[in-house]
Amino acid sequence: MLGTRGVPAAHGGFETAVENIGLRLVERGWRVVVYCQDDEAGADRREDTWRGIERIHLPSRYDGAKGTIWFDQQAVRDAARHRDLCLTMGYNTAFLNALLRARRIRNVVNMDGIEWKRGKWSRPKKTFLYANERLGCLLGNHLIADHPEIERHLATRVSGAKITMIPYGAPALRDSGLGPLAPFGLESRGYLTVVARPEKENSILEMVTGFSRRPRHVKLLVLGDYRPEEFNYHRAVLDAASDEVLFPGAIYDQEVVTALRFHSIAYLHGHTVGGTNPSLVEALGSGNPVIAHDNVYNRWVAGDAGLYFADTDSFEAALTRVLAEPGLRPQLAANACRRHREAFAWEAITDQYEQVLSRYLTSSATSAAIRSR
């Protein structure tokens, strides 16, 4: 598993996947090594063990994207000193995988979403991502797609035999304490949630506007880092919000986020691009009814656990139904739990990863190792 900041997970979907899959593989007898990005200035390379996972901490040296590239470079160079099977999460620095290929180290690559199509990137950034997507397809021994639509996209690049579709996972949550709700002044089933970066492609403005058109007598909790003094879109979202909309900022404490999900009336998901979104899968695992943007990605993930919208008016119509129809929410919640059991349980997803990885172990290996940066 190459391409993350390390474990325990504290940053995003890939880190969560590395933690959950890695821990389960350790339980099944695999030796798992995770490269962890150390942001401390002047830090040295160090090793330790966390819950059976061996960790190699490497300094990133620089801030931002430059630091990530530097860290990835150091991790690949370190991994290339061994003969262990690699699993690379993401293709943003796929050009580095040429070193693994040159040394005949087998490398399975999770290709993530179609990053270069995102509207937020500048033309140079899109070009960089497009080139690395192509390189990831070329240099990886096998590709993981997290969604059937991503699998179809990758099949235009390489043979379908080189691709396996495995989505992200989430735990099944059936209970959570009320304590984390108190600082926000919230009550169980008295609010709806949005967990997304405040970007145009995530439909935050449409959802906040539709919610704020009239009094709802419930709260809308919008998690994310909003900086209206820097970004016009952030300012537009805040200006559109009624006094029933709360903006507590970005929350990285998983216990708090889990509780907020579990006690929510419904989860609002406006993402318009990408594959299997971890936040949407976590909502299903929490038994949340879903109101999601209508596209092939969200439709496949949520299925009949959601209502779908295309614009502000259709969002408001879906929201009104969820709040007004007494029998709808329990049905959507039951559908969410069933959909999660069918496709997104971590044990089943680990089974699928293990099947793929086992195919690429060398016959001479005395132990199996996944190296994750």
Coordinates of C-alpha atoms in Angstrom, one line a residue:
M1 CA 0.0 0.0 0.0
L2 CA 2.0 3.0 -1.2
G3 CA 0.8 6.5 -1.2
T4 CA -0.5 7.5 2.2
R5 CA 0.6 9.6 5.2
G6 CA 0.6 6.5 7.4
V7 CA -1.2 4.9 10.3
P8 CA -3.2 5.4 12.5
A9 CA -5.5 7.1 10.0
A10 CA -5.9 10.8 10.6
H11 CA -6.2 12.4 7.1
G12 CA -8.5 10.7 4.6
G13 CA -9.9 7.6 2.9
F14 CA -6.6 6.1 1.8
E15 CA -5.2 6.2 5.3
T16 CA -8.4 4.6 6.7
A17 CA -8.1 1.9 4.1
V18 CA -4.5 1.2 4.9
E19 CA -5.3 1.0 8.6
N20 CA -8.3 -1.3 8.2
I21 CA -6.9 -3.6 5.6
G22 CA -3.4 -3.6 7.1
L23 CA -4.6 -4.6 10.6
R24 CA -6.7 -7.4 9.2
L25 CA -3.9 -8.7 7.1
V26 CA -1.6 -8.8 10.2
E27 CA -4.3 -10.9 11.9
R28 CA -4.2 -13.3 8.9
G29 CA -0.4 -13.7 9.2
W30 CA 0.9 -11.1 6.8
R31 CA 3.9 -9.0 7.6
V32 CA 2.8 -5.4 6.9
V33 CA 5.1 -2.4 6.7
V34 CA 3.7 1.1 6.4
Y35 CA 5.8 4.2 5.5
C36 CA 4.6 7.2 7.6
Q37 CA 5.2 10.9 6.6
D38 CA 6.9 12.7 9.5
D39 CA 6.3 16.5 9.3
E40 CA 8.6 17.4 12.1
A41 CA 11.4 19.6 10.9
G42 CA 14.8 17.9 11.2
A43 CA 13.4 14.5 12.0
D44 CA 15.4 11.4 11.2
R45 CA 14.3 8.0 9.8
R46 CA 12.9 5.8 12.5
E47 CA 11.1 2.6 12.9
D48 CA 8.5 1.3 15.3
T49 CA 5.5 -1.0 15.5
W50 CA 1.8 -0.1 15.9
R51 CA -0.7 -2.8 16.6
G52 CA 1.4 -5.3 14.7
I53 CA 2.1 -3.1 11.7
E54 CA 5.7 -2.1 11.2
R55 CA 6.1 1.6 10.6
I56 CA 8.9 3.4 8.9
H57 CA 8.8 7.2 9.6
L58 CA 10.5 9.4 7.0
P59 CA 10.7 13.2 7.1
S60 CA 9.0 15.1 4.3
R61 CA 11.5 18.0 4.6
Y62 CA 9.1 20.5 2.7
D63 CA 5.5 21.7 3.2
G64 CA 2.6 21.0 1.0
A65 CA 2.7 19.1 -2.3
K66 CA 6.5 19.4 -2.6
G67 CA 6.8 17.7 0.8
T68 CA 4.5 14.9 -0.3
I69 CA 6.5 14.3 -3.5
W70 CA 9.7 14.3 -1.5
F71 CA 8.3 11.9 1.0
D72 CA 7.0 9.6 -1.7
Q73 CA 10.4 9.6 -3.4
Q74 CA 12.2 8.6 -0.2
A75 CA 9.6 5.9 0.6
V76 CA 9.9 4.3 -2.9
R77 CA 13.6 4.3 -2.7
D78 CA 13.5 2.6 0.6
A79 CA 11.0 0.0 -0.5
A80 CA 13.0 -0.6 -3.7
R81 CA 15.9 -1.9 -1.4
H82 CA 13.8 -5.0 -0.6
R83 CA 12.0 -7.7 -2.7
D84 CA 8.6 -7.3 -1.0
L85 CA 5.3 -7.0 -2.8
C86 CA 4.1 -3.4 -2.8
L87 CA 0.6 -1.9 -2.8
T88 CA 0.5 1.7 -3.9
M89 CA -2.5 3.8 -2.9
G90 CA -3.1 6.4 -5.6
Y91 CA -1.2 7.5 -8.7
N92 CA -0.4 11.2 -8.1
T93 CA 3.3 10.3 -8.0
A94 CA 3.1 7.3 -10.3
F95 CA 6.3 8.3 -12.1
L96 CA 8.2 7.1 -9.0
N97 CA 7.0 3.6 -9.6
A98 CA 9.4 3.3 -12.5
L99 CA 12.1 2.4 -9.9
L100 CA 10.0 -0.5 -8.6
R101 CA 9.3 -1.7 -12.1
A102 CA 13.0 -1.4 -13.1
R103 CA 13.9 -3.6 -10.1
R104 CA 11.2 -6.1 -10.9
I105 CA 9.4 -5.5 -7.6
R106 CA 5.7 -6.4 -8.0
N107 CA 3.4 -3.5 -7.4
V108 CA -0.4 -3.4 -7.2
V109 CA -1.8 0.1 -7.7
N110 CA -5.1 1.5 -6.4
M111 CA -5.9 4.1 -9.1
D112 CA -8.3 6.2 -7.0
G113 CA -10.7 8.5 -9.0
I114 CA -10.2 10.4 -12.3
E115 CA -8.3 13.2 -10.5
W116 CA -7.3 15.1 -13.7
K117 CA -10.9 15.8 -14.6
R118 CA -11.6 17.8 -11.4
G119 CA -12.5 21.4 -12.2
K120 CA -10.5 22.8 -9.2
W121 CA -7.1 22.0 -10.8
S122 CA -5.1 24.4 -13.0
R123 CA -4.1 23.2 -16.5
P124 CA -0.5 22.3 -15.4
K125 CA -1.9 20.3 -12.4
K126 CA -4.4 18.5 -14.7
T127 CA -1.6 17.7 -17.1
F128 CA 0.6 16.3 -14.3
L129 CA -2.2 14.1 -13.0
Y130 CA -3.2 12.9 -16.4
A131 CA 0.4 11.9 -17.2
N132 CA 0.7 10.1 -13.8
E133 CA -2.6 8.3 -14.4
R134 CA -1.2 6.9 -17.7
L135 CA 2.1 6.0 -15.9
G136 CA 0.3 4.3 -13.1
C137 CA -1.6 2.1 -15.6
L138 CA 1.7 1.3 -17.4
L139 CA 4.0 0.7 -14.5
G140 CA 1.6 -1.2 -12.1
N141 CA 1.5 -5.0 -12.3
H142 CA -2.2 -4.9 -11.5
L143 CA -4.7 -2.1 -11.0
I144 CA -7.4 -1.7 -8.3
A145 CA -10.5 0.4 -9.3
D146 CA -12.7 1.6 -6.4
H147 CA -15.9 1.8 -8.5
P148 CA -17.3 0.1 -11.6
E149 CA -17.2 3.4 -13.5
I150 CA -13.5 3.8 -12.7
E151 CA -13.0 0.2 -13.8
R152 CA -14.6 1.0 -17.2
H153 CA -12.4 4.1 -17.5
L154 CA -9.2 2.2 -16.8
A155 CA -10.2 -0.4 -19.3
T156 CA -9.8 2.2 -22.0
R157 CA -6.1 2.4 -20.9
V158 CA -5.2 -1.3 -20.3
S159 CA -6.6 -4.7 -20.7
G160 CA -9.6 -5.5 -18.4
A161 CA -7.7 -8.6 -17.1
K162 CA -5.2 -6.2 -15.4
I163 CA -8.0 -4.5 -13.3
T164 CA -10.0 -5.6 -10.3
M165 CA -12.8 -3.6 -8.8
I166 CA -12.7 -3.3 -5.0
P167 CA -14.5 -0.4 -3.3
Y168 CA -13.6 1.4 0.0
G169 CA -15.1 0.0 3.2
A170 CA -16.5 1.3 6.5
P171 CA -17.4 -0.2 9.8
A172 CA -21.0 -1.0 10.6
L173 CA -22.1 1.4 13.3
R174 CA -25.1 0.4 15.4
D175 CA -24.6 2.6 18.5
S176 CA -22.8 5.8 19.6
G177 CA -22.8 7.9 22.7
L178 CA -24.4 11.4 22.8
G179 CA -21.4 13.1 24.4
P180 CA -19.8 14.4 21.3
L181 CA -23.0 16.2 20.3
A182 CA -23.1 18.5 23.3
P183 CA -20.4 21.0 22.2
F184 CA -22.5 21.7 19.1
G185 CA -25.8 22.1 20.9
L186 CA -27.3 19.2 18.9
E187 CA -29.8 16.5 19.8
S188 CA -30.1 13.1 18.3
R189 CA -32.1 13.2 15.1
G190 CA -32.3 16.9 15.3
Y191 CA -29.9 17.8 12.5
L192 CA -28.6 16.7 9.1
T193 CA -24.9 16.4 8.1
V194 CA -22.6 17.4 5.3
V195 CA -19.0 16.1 5.4
A196 CA -17.1 17.5 2.3
R197 CA -14.4 19.8 1.2
P198 CA -15.9 23.2 0.4
E199 CA -15.5 23.0 -3.3
K200 CA -17.9 23.8 -6.2
E201 CA -17.9 20.2 -7.5
N202 CA -19.3 19.1 -4.1
S203 CA -22.6 21.0 -4.5
I204 CA -22.3 22.7 -1.0
L205 CA -23.9 25.9 -2.2
E206 CA -26.9 24.1 -3.8
M207 CA -27.5 22.1 -0.6
V208 CA -27.1 25.1 1.8
T209 CA -29.3 27.3 -0.4
G210 CA -32.1 24.7 -0.7
F211 CA -32.0 24.0 3.0
S212 CA -32.1 27.7 3.9
R213 CA -35.1 28.7 1.7
R214 CA -37.5 28.2 4.6
P215 CA -37.4 27.3 8.3
R216 CA -36.7 23.6 8.8
H217 CA -36.9 23.4 12.6
V218 CA -33.8 21.2 12.5
K219 CA -30.1 22.1 12.1
L220 CA -27.8 21.5 9.1
L221 CA -24.2 20.7 10.3
V222 CA -21.6 21.4 7.6
L223 CA -18.2 20.1 8.3
G224 CA -15.2 21.6 6.5
D225 CA -12.6 24.2 6.5
Y226 CA -14.3 27.5 5.4
R227 CA -12.1 30.5 4.8
P228 CA -14.4 33.2 3.3
E229 CA -11.6 35.8 3.4
E230 CA -9.6 33.8 0.9
F231 CA -12.2 32.0 -1.3
N232 CA -15.2 33.5 -3.0
Y233 CA -17.0 30.2 -3.0
H234 CA -16.7 29.8 0.7
R235 CA -18.1 33.3 1.2
A236 CA -21.0 32.5 -1.1
V237 CA -21.9 29.3 0.9
L238 CA -21.8 31.2 4.2
D239 CA -23.9 34.1 2.8
A240 CA -26.5 31.6 1.6
A241 CA -26.9 30.0 5.0
S242 CA -29.8 30.6 7.3
D243 CA -29.3 30.7 11.1
E244 CA -30.2 27.0 11.2
V245 CA -26.9 26.1 9.4
L246 CA -23.8 25.4 11.6
F247 CA -20.2 25.6 10.4
P248 CA -18.0 24.1 13.1
G249 CA -15.0 23.8 10.8
A250 CA -13.1 20.6 9.8
I251 CA -13.2 17.9 12.5
Y252 CA -10.6 15.1 12.4
D253 CA -11.5 13.4 15.6
Q254 CA -13.0 10.2 14.3
E255 CA -14.9 9.5 17.5
V256 CA -16.7 12.8 17.2
V257 CA -17.4 12.5 13.4
T258 CA -18.7 9.0 14.0
A259 CA -21.2 10.1 16.7
L260 CA -22.3 13.1 14.5
R261 CA -23.0 10.7 11.6
F262 CA -24.8 8.1 13.8
H263 CA -27.3 10.6 15.3
S264 CA -28.0 12.5 12.1
I265 CA -31.4 12.5 10.4
A266 CA -29.8 12.0 7.1
Y267 CA -26.5 12.5 5.3
L268 CA -26.3 15.0 2.4
H269 CA -23.7 14.1 -0.3
G270 CA -23.2 16.6 -3.1
H271 CA -20.1 15.1 -4.8
T272 CA -20.4 15.2 -8.6
V273 CA -17.1 13.4 -9.5
G274 CA -14.9 10.6 -8.3
G275 CA -15.5 6.9 -7.6
T276 CA -16.6 5.3 -4.3
N277 CA -16.5 8.2 -1.8
P278 CA -15.4 7.1 1.7
S279 CA -17.7 9.6 3.4
L280 CA -20.7 8.2 1.6
V281 CA -19.8 4.6 2.5
E282 CA -19.3 5.7 6.1
A283 CA -22.8 7.2 6.0
L284 CA -24.2 3.8 4.8
G285 CA -22.4 2.0 7.6
S286 CA -24.0 4.4 10.1
G287 CA -27.4 3.6 8.7
N288 CA -28.0 7.1 7.4
P289 CA -30.7 7.9 4.9
V290 CA -28.9 9.7 2.0
I291 CA -29.7 12.6 -0.2
A292 CA -27.1 12.6 -2.9
H293 CA -26.2 14.3 -6.2
D294 CA -27.6 12.2 -9.1
N295 CA -24.7 10.7 -10.9
V296 CA -23.4 7.2 -11.7
Y297 CA -20.9 7.2 -8.9
N298 CA -23.4 8.0 -6.1
R299 CA -26.2 5.9 -7.6
W300 CA -24.0 2.7 -7.5
V301 CA -22.8 3.3 -4.0
A302 CA -26.0 4.3 -2.2
G303 CA -28.6 2.6 -4.4
D304 CA -32.0 2.6 -2.8
A305 CA -30.7 4.1 0.4
G306 CA -30.9 7.5 -1.1
L307 CA -33.0 10.2 -2.8
Y308 CA -31.2 12.0 -5.6
F309 CA -31.0 15.6 -6.8
A310 CA -29.6 17.5 -9.8
D311 CA -30.0 21.2 -8.7
T312 CA -31.1 23.3 -5.8
D313 CA -34.8 22.8 -6.6
S314 CA -34.6 19.0 -6.7
F315 CA -32.5 19.0 -3.6
E316 CA -35.1 21.0 -1.7
A317 CA -37.8 18.6 -2.9
A318 CA -35.8 15.6 -1.7
L319 CA -35.1 17.3 1.6
T320 CA -38.7 18.1 2.1
R321 CA -39.7 14.5 1.5
V322 CA -37.1 13.2 4.0
L323 CA -38.3 15.6 6.7
A324 CA -42.0 15.3 6.1
E325 CA -42.7 11.6 5.3
P326 CA -42.6 9.6 8.6
G327 CA -42.1 6.2 7.0
L328 CA -39.5 7.2 4.5
R329 CA -36.5 7.7 6.8
P330 CA -36.7 4.2 8.5
Q331 CA -36.9 2.5 5.1
L332 CA -33.9 4.5 3.7
A333 CA -32.0 3.7 6.8
A334 CA -32.7 -0.1 6.5
N335 CA -31.7 0.1 2.9
A336 CA -28.4 1.8 3.9
C337 CA -27.5 -1.0 6.3
R338 CA -28.3 -3.6 3.8
R339 CA -26.3 -1.9 1.0
H340 CA -23.3 -1.6 3.4
R341 CA -23.5 -5.3 4.3
E342 CA -23.7 -6.3 0.6
A343 CA -20.6 -4.3 -0.6
F344 CA -18.7 -2.3 1.9
A345 CA -17.8 -4.4 5.0
W346 CA -14.0 -4.3 5.8
E347 CA -13.7 -8.0 6.2
A348 CA -15.0 -8.7 2.7
I349 CA -12.9 -6.0 1.2
T350 CA -9.8 -7.3 2.9
D351 CA -10.7 -10.7 1.4
Q352 CA -10.7 -9.2 -2.1
Y353 CA -7.4 -7.4 -1.5
E354 CA -5.8 -10.5 -0.2
Q355 CA -6.9 -12.5 -3.2
V356 CA -5.3 -10.0 -5.6
L357 CA -2.1 -9.6 -3.6
S358 CA -1.6 -13.3 -3.2
R359 CA -1.4 -13.7 -7.0
Y360 CA 1.6 -11.4 -7.1
L361 CA 3.7 -13.0 -4.3
T362 CA 7.0 -14.4 -5.6
S363 CA 7.3 -18.2 -5.1
S364 CA 10.7 -17.6 -3.3
A365 CA 9.3 -15.2 -0.7
T366 CA 9.6 -16.5 2.8
S367 CA 7.2 -13.8 4.1
A368 CA 4.7 -11.5 2.5
A369 CA 5.1 -7.8 3.1
I370 CA 3.0 -4.8 2.0
R371 CA 5.0 -1.6 2.0
S372 CA 2.8 1.5 2.4
R373 CA 4.1 5.0 2.3

